[in-house]
């Protein structure tokens, strides 16, 4: 199993042209997952509007894909025009794909991407009853400091090193190839 594969799927950054896949994923979240993700109940039209702004302000969106469909995402967003010391992260894994280690993997990538951009505080707005989210944050406790309640994690300040930047760059190259394969597969499916 390569670093990019979990349970037969692949993880890569989404392109801004893939907003539709991001939207479809969020729409497939059940009522409880939507509430956990957005901290309140949300309608389909709220999700439509939210998804249309996927790439706003250069947000980074990692996705777990199976057969070209997005089944989980991790979003890393700046809190101002430029990457600064603070950023916000959010995670969503579709119900049938939860508890298979996908959220844990995505959180590792988001922490690394945040560090590579000089982020020191990573805010994750999370309901205090969200035990799964707390469990995956605990698995990264070497990198995170906890504040339970609405906000659960603050990234431990570590300067990005050559290795962490290289790993993200290498992943991006593989991610690019995976995205090209997804586009080709989709074209073939439509043509068939
Ligand atoms: C929270 C979420 C992102 C986690 O993703 P995931 O892929 O299910 O997480 P993982 O499989 O990597 O890890 C889940 C962990 O929670 C643990 N867990 C499950 N139920 C639990 C509970 N009730 N109490 C404590 N731990 C629990 C699992 O055992 C697992 O830990 P382990 O691998 O050590 O056994 C996902 O469940 C989700 O999208 N939920 C809905 C939206 C949401 O809550 N988003 C977060 C708000 S930002």
mmCIF file of C-alpha atoms and ligand atoms in Angstrom:
data_model
loop_
_atom_site.group_PDB
_atom_site.id
_atom_site.type_symbol
_atom_site.label_atom_id
_atom_site.label_comp_id
_atom_site.label_asym_id
_atom_site.label_seq_id
_atom_site.Cartn_x
_atom_site.Cartn_y
_atom_site.Cartn_z
ATOM 1 C CA UNK A 1 0.000 0.000 0.000
ATOM 2 C CA UNK A 2 1.536 3.318 -1.041
ATOM 3 C CA UNK A 3 1.454 6.380 1.201
ATOM 4 C CA UNK A 4 -1.337 7.718 -0.978
ATOM 5 C CA UNK A 5 -3.654 4.735 -0.613
ATOM 6 C CA UNK A 6 -6.048 3.789 2.156
ATOM 7 C CA UNK A 7 -8.696 1.111 1.716
ATOM 8 C CA UNK A 8 -8.238 1.156 -2.037
ATOM 9 C CA UNK A 9 -8.689 4.912 -2.484
ATOM 10 C CA UNK A 10 -6.240 7.742 -3.025
ATOM 11 C CA UNK A 11 -5.561 11.018 -1.259
ATOM 12 C CA UNK A 12 -4.594 14.188 -3.115
ATOM 13 C CA UNK A 13 -5.309 17.910 -3.202
ATOM 14 C CA UNK A 14 -8.424 18.901 -5.136
ATOM 15 C CA UNK A 15 -8.220 21.339 -8.052
ATOM 16 C CA UNK A 16 -10.481 24.367 -8.158
ATOM 17 C CA UNK A 17 -12.191 22.765 -11.189
ATOM 18 C CA UNK A 18 -13.348 19.918 -8.904
ATOM 19 C CA UNK A 19 -15.800 21.987 -6.859
ATOM 20 C CA UNK A 20 -18.668 19.760 -8.006
ATOM 21 C CA UNK A 21 -17.073 16.647 -6.472
ATOM 22 C CA UNK A 22 -16.503 18.556 -3.226
ATOM 23 C CA UNK A 23 -20.148 19.651 -3.209
ATOM 24 C CA UNK A 24 -21.449 16.129 -3.925
ATOM 25 C CA UNK A 25 -19.373 14.779 -1.038
ATOM 26 C CA UNK A 26 -20.747 17.344 1.416
ATOM 27 C CA UNK A 27 -24.306 16.664 0.212
ATOM 28 C CA UNK A 28 -23.844 12.937 0.950
ATOM 29 C CA UNK A 29 -23.029 13.623 4.627
ATOM 30 C CA UNK A 30 -25.907 12.453 6.802
ATOM 31 C CA UNK A 31 -27.726 14.739 9.238
ATOM 32 C CA UNK A 32 -25.450 14.005 12.183
ATOM 33 C CA UNK A 33 -22.200 14.290 10.182
ATOM 34 C CA UNK A 34 -23.383 17.623 8.740
ATOM 35 C CA UNK A 35 -24.085 18.910 12.247
ATOM 36 C CA UNK A 36 -20.683 17.735 13.478
ATOM 37 C CA UNK A 37 -18.931 19.265 10.455
ATOM 38 C CA UNK A 38 -20.623 22.682 10.526
ATOM 39 C CA UNK A 39 -21.484 22.786 14.256
ATOM 40 C CA UNK A 40 -25.164 23.201 13.371
ATOM 41 C CA UNK A 41 -27.761 21.643 11.079
ATOM 42 C CA UNK A 42 -27.297 22.742 7.451
ATOM 43 C CA UNK A 43 -29.539 22.514 4.381
ATOM 44 C CA UNK A 44 -28.607 21.419 0.858
ATOM 45 C CA UNK A 45 -28.706 25.037 -0.313
ATOM 46 C CA UNK A 46 -26.278 26.050 2.453
ATOM 47 C CA UNK A 47 -23.918 23.317 1.206
ATOM 48 C CA UNK A 48 -24.349 24.441 -2.427
ATOM 49 C CA UNK A 49 -23.322 27.942 -1.476
ATOM 50 C CA UNK A 50 -20.483 26.801 0.811
ATOM 51 C CA UNK A 51 -19.051 24.427 -1.826
ATOM 52 C CA UNK A 52 -19.101 27.103 -4.531
ATOM 53 C CA UNK A 53 -16.505 28.935 -2.431
ATOM 54 C CA UNK A 54 -14.210 25.877 -2.100
ATOM 55 C CA UNK A 55 -11.087 27.591 -3.413
ATOM 56 C CA UNK A 56 -11.750 31.047 -1.976
ATOM 57 C CA UNK A 57 -8.658 32.760 -0.638
ATOM 58 C CA UNK A 58 -6.408 29.929 -1.801
ATOM 59 C CA UNK A 59 -7.817 27.314 0.581
ATOM 60 C CA UNK A 60 -6.133 23.919 0.410
ATOM 61 C CA UNK A 61 -8.495 20.960 0.149
ATOM 62 C CA UNK A 62 -7.195 17.421 0.519
ATOM 63 C CA UNK A 63 -9.568 14.703 -0.639
ATOM 64 C CA UNK A 64 -9.875 10.974 -0.308
ATOM 65 C CA UNK A 65 -11.227 9.593 -3.612
ATOM 66 C CA UNK A 66 -12.535 6.197 -4.638
ATOM 67 C CA UNK A 67 -13.537 5.537 -8.270
ATOM 68 C CA UNK A 68 -13.282 9.255 -8.974
ATOM 69 C CA UNK A 69 -15.743 10.224 -6.205
ATOM 70 C CA UNK A 70 -14.678 12.320 -3.226
ATOM 71 C CA UNK A 71 -15.506 10.435 -0.028
ATOM 72 C CA UNK A 72 -13.671 12.575 2.532
ATOM 73 C CA UNK A 73 -12.044 15.993 2.680
ATOM 74 C CA UNK A 74 -9.826 18.087 4.898
ATOM 75 C CA UNK A 75 -9.885 21.842 4.382
ATOM 76 C CA UNK A 76 -7.146 24.253 5.417
ATOM 77 C CA UNK A 77 -8.147 27.916 5.256
ATOM 78 C CA UNK A 78 -6.236 31.114 5.980
ATOM 79 C CA UNK A 79 -7.874 33.634 8.258
ATOM 80 C CA UNK A 80 -6.608 36.645 6.315
ATOM 81 C CA UNK A 81 -5.465 37.439 2.769
ATOM 82 C CA UNK A 82 -2.055 35.865 3.256
ATOM 83 C CA UNK A 83 -0.960 32.762 5.123
ATOM 84 C CA UNK A 84 -0.248 33.976 8.648
ATOM 85 C CA UNK A 85 0.221 32.421 12.052
ATOM 86 C CA UNK A 86 -3.392 31.318 12.268
ATOM 87 C CA UNK A 87 -5.484 29.064 10.053
ATOM 88 C CA UNK A 88 -8.618 27.002 10.290
ATOM 89 C CA UNK A 89 -9.051 23.312 9.502
ATOM 90 C CA UNK A 90 -12.174 21.209 8.983
ATOM 91 C CA UNK A 91 -12.724 17.548 8.225
ATOM 92 C CA UNK A 92 -15.526 15.433 6.781
ATOM 93 C CA UNK A 93 -15.644 11.716 6.062
ATOM 94 C CA UNK A 94 -18.805 10.137 4.641
ATOM 95 C CA UNK A 95 -20.558 7.758 7.057
ATOM 96 C CA UNK A 96 -19.682 4.536 5.175
ATOM 97 C CA UNK A 97 -15.999 5.513 5.162
ATOM 98 C CA UNK A 98 -15.545 6.595 8.771
ATOM 99 C CA UNK A 99 -13.349 4.736 11.266
ATOM 100 C CA UNK A 100 -10.957 3.403 8.626
ATOM 101 C CA UNK A 101 -8.117 5.787 9.424
ATOM 102 C CA UNK A 102 -8.954 8.331 6.678
ATOM 103 C CA UNK A 103 -9.569 11.261 9.065
ATOM 104 C CA UNK A 104 -6.295 10.509 10.883
ATOM 105 C CA UNK A 105 -4.337 10.498 7.612
ATOM 106 C CA UNK A 106 -5.969 13.720 6.414
ATOM 107 C CA UNK A 107 -5.199 15.463 9.692
ATOM 108 C CA UNK A 108 -1.501 14.558 9.361
ATOM 109 C CA UNK A 109 -1.407 16.143 5.902
ATOM 110 C CA UNK A 110 -3.220 19.281 7.055
ATOM 111 C CA UNK A 111 -0.834 19.732 9.988
ATOM 112 C CA UNK A 112 2.149 19.396 7.651
ATOM 113 C CA UNK A 113 0.657 21.778 5.046
ATOM 114 C CA UNK A 114 -0.052 24.296 7.835
ATOM 115 C CA UNK A 115 3.499 24.066 9.164
ATOM 116 C CA UNK A 116 4.916 24.467 5.669
ATOM 117 C CA UNK A 117 3.067 27.791 5.460
ATOM 118 C CA UNK A 118 4.290 29.021 8.835
ATOM 119 C CA UNK A 119 0.966 28.502 10.629
ATOM 120 C CA UNK A 120 1.274 28.212 14.408
ATOM 121 C CA UNK A 121 -2.341 28.085 15.490
ATOM 122 C CA UNK A 122 -4.665 25.678 13.750
ATOM 123 C CA UNK A 123 -8.247 26.135 14.835
ATOM 124 C CA UNK A 124 -10.713 23.312 14.476
ATOM 125 C CA UNK A 125 -14.196 24.316 15.396
ATOM 126 C CA UNK A 126 -15.550 21.159 16.893
ATOM 127 C CA UNK A 127 -18.523 20.330 19.101
ATOM 128 C CA UNK A 128 -17.389 19.107 22.512
ATOM 129 C CA UNK A 129 -19.425 15.908 22.015
ATOM 130 C CA UNK A 130 -17.370 14.995 18.916
ATOM 131 C CA UNK A 131 -15.413 12.055 20.329
ATOM 132 C CA UNK A 132 -14.111 10.816 16.951
ATOM 133 C CA UNK A 133 -12.595 14.191 16.169
ATOM 134 C CA UNK A 134 -11.000 14.298 19.606
ATOM 135 C CA UNK A 135 -9.674 10.750 19.040
ATOM 136 C CA UNK A 136 -7.952 11.687 15.763
ATOM 137 C CA UNK A 137 -6.570 14.892 17.285
ATOM 138 C CA UNK A 138 -5.146 12.830 20.165
ATOM 139 C CA UNK A 139 -3.352 10.638 17.632
ATOM 140 C CA UNK A 140 -1.495 13.764 16.535
ATOM 141 C CA UNK A 141 -0.877 15.008 20.048
ATOM 142 C CA UNK A 142 2.847 15.425 19.378
ATOM 143 C CA UNK A 143 1.868 18.190 16.962
ATOM 144 C CA UNK A 144 -1.229 19.579 18.650
ATOM 145 C CA UNK A 145 -2.068 21.239 21.926
ATOM 146 C CA UNK A 146 -5.640 20.741 23.038
ATOM 147 C CA UNK A 147 -8.335 23.009 24.237
ATOM 148 C CA UNK A 148 -11.504 21.037 24.527
ATOM 149 C CA UNK A 149 -14.793 22.676 23.767
ATOM 150 C CA UNK A 150 -15.502 24.585 20.603
ATOM 151 C CA UNK A 151 -11.881 24.787 19.557
ATOM 152 C CA UNK A 152 -9.877 21.639 19.990
ATOM 153 C CA UNK A 153 -6.436 22.081 18.587
ATOM 154 C CA UNK A 154 -3.591 24.467 18.452
ATOM 155 C CA UNK A 155 -0.593 23.408 16.408
ATOM 156 C CA UNK A 156 2.659 23.259 18.296
ATOM 157 C CA UNK A 157 4.917 25.818 16.644
ATOM 158 C CA UNK A 158 7.607 24.096 14.640
ATOM 159 C CA UNK A 159 9.484 25.757 11.827
ATOM 160 C CA UNK A 160 8.965 23.918 8.538
ATOM 161 C CA UNK A 161 12.030 21.993 7.567
ATOM 162 C CA UNK A 162 13.405 21.033 4.193
ATOM 163 C CA UNK A 163 12.034 17.497 4.605
ATOM 164 C CA UNK A 164 8.410 18.477 5.345
ATOM 165 C CA UNK A 165 8.383 20.867 2.372
ATOM 166 C CA UNK A 166 9.909 18.190 0.142
ATOM 167 C CA UNK A 167 7.334 15.599 1.232
ATOM 168 C CA UNK A 168 4.448 17.945 0.379
ATOM 169 C CA UNK A 169 6.038 18.793 -2.989
ATOM 170 C CA UNK A 170 6.503 15.102 -3.806
ATOM 171 C CA UNK A 171 2.926 14.327 -2.771
ATOM 172 C CA UNK A 172 1.720 17.149 -5.023
ATOM 173 C CA UNK A 173 3.518 15.627 -8.008
ATOM 174 C CA UNK A 174 1.920 12.245 -7.348
ATOM 175 C CA UNK A 175 -1.412 14.005 -6.685
ATOM 176 C CA UNK A 176 -1.164 15.707 -10.076
ATOM 177 C CA UNK A 177 -0.742 12.353 -11.838
ATOM 178 C CA UNK A 178 -3.635 10.852 -9.856
ATOM 179 C CA UNK A 179 -5.849 13.802 -10.822
ATOM 180 C CA UNK A 180 -4.963 13.373 -14.501
ATOM 181 C CA UNK A 181 -5.892 9.684 -14.236
ATOM 182 C CA UNK A 182 -9.218 10.626 -12.603
ATOM 183 C CA UNK A 183 -9.993 13.077 -15.434
ATOM 184 C CA UNK A 184 -9.117 10.447 -18.051
ATOM 185 C CA UNK A 185 -11.222 7.773 -16.308
ATOM 186 C CA UNK A 186 -14.181 10.159 -16.163
ATOM 187 C CA UNK A 187 -13.885 10.997 -19.874
ATOM 188 C CA UNK A 188 -13.784 7.278 -20.735
ATOM 189 C CA UNK A 189 -16.829 6.633 -18.537
ATOM 190 C CA UNK A 190 -18.784 9.420 -20.270
ATOM 191 C CA UNK A 191 -17.712 8.215 -23.715
ATOM 192 C CA UNK A 192 -18.754 4.569 -23.001
HETATM 193 C C1 LIG B 1 -14.542 13.114 12.779
HETATM 194 C C2 LIG B 1 -14.127 12.438 11.489
HETATM 195 C C3 LIG B 1 -13.459 13.457 10.583
HETATM 196 C C4 LIG B 1 -13.119 11.328 11.819
HETATM 197 O O1 LIG B 1 -12.719 10.687 10.637
HETATM 198 P P1 LIG B 1 -12.540 9.099 10.592
HETATM 199 O O2 LIG B 1 -11.988 8.739 9.272
HETATM 200 O O3 LIG B 1 -13.803 8.477 10.995
HETATM 201 O O4 LIG B 1 -11.436 8.915 11.731
HETATM 202 P P2 LIG B 1 -10.381 7.733 11.946
HETATM 203 O O5 LIG B 1 -10.913 6.442 11.427
HETATM 204 O O6 LIG B 1 -9.061 8.171 11.427
HETATM 205 O O7 LIG B 1 -10.300 7.709 13.514
HETATM 206 C C5 LIG B 1 -11.475 7.674 14.312
HETATM 207 C C6 LIG B 1 -11.100 7.309 15.709
HETATM 208 O O8 LIG B 1 -12.194 7.607 16.591
HETATM 209 C C7 LIG B 1 -12.379 6.514 17.455
HETATM 210 N N1 LIG B 1 -13.749 6.573 17.929
HETATM 211 C C8 LIG B 1 -14.870 6.242 17.280
HETATM 212 N N2 LIG B 1 -15.945 6.450 18.071
HETATM 213 C C9 LIG B 1 -15.473 6.951 19.229
HETATM 214 C C10 LIG B 1 -16.090 7.359 20.455
HETATM 215 N N3 LIG B 1 -17.403 7.342 20.616
HETATM 216 N N4 LIG B 1 -15.287 7.793 21.469
HETATM 217 C C11 LIG B 1 -13.952 7.853 21.303
HETATM 218 N N5 LIG B 1 -13.302 7.464 20.170
HETATM 219 C C12 LIG B 1 -14.065 7.015 19.157
HETATM 220 C C13 LIG B 1 -12.052 5.322 16.608
HETATM 221 O O9 LIG B 1 -11.806 4.190 17.388
HETATM 222 C C14 LIG B 1 -10.821 5.825 15.867
HETATM 223 O O10 LIG B 1 -9.664 5.728 16.653
HETATM 224 P P3 LIG B 1 -8.633 4.474 16.459
HETATM 225 O O11 LIG B 1 -8.183 4.522 15.041
HETATM 226 O O12 LIG B 1 -7.556 4.766 17.442
HETATM 227 O O13 LIG B 1 -9.415 3.248 16.761
HETATM 228 C C15 LIG B 1 -15.335 11.764 10.766
HETATM 229 O O14 LIG B 1 -15.906 10.831 11.620
HETATM 230 C C16 LIG B 1 -16.382 12.767 10.296
HETATM 231 O O15 LIG B 1 -16.274 13.299 9.209
HETATM 232 N N6 LIG B 1 -17.415 13.031 11.121
HETATM 233 C C17 LIG B 1 -18.482 13.960 10.728
HETATM 234 C C18 LIG B 1 -17.969 15.399 10.537
HETATM 235 C C19 LIG B 1 -17.090 15.868 11.658
HETATM 236 O O16 LIG B 1 -17.274 15.520 12.811
HETATM 237 N N7 LIG B 1 -16.094 16.709 11.313
HETATM 238 C C20 LIG B 1 -15.189 17.266 12.255
HETATM 239 C C21 LIG B 1 -15.516 18.680 12.567
HETATM 240 S S1 LIG B 1 -14.250 19.769 11.992
#
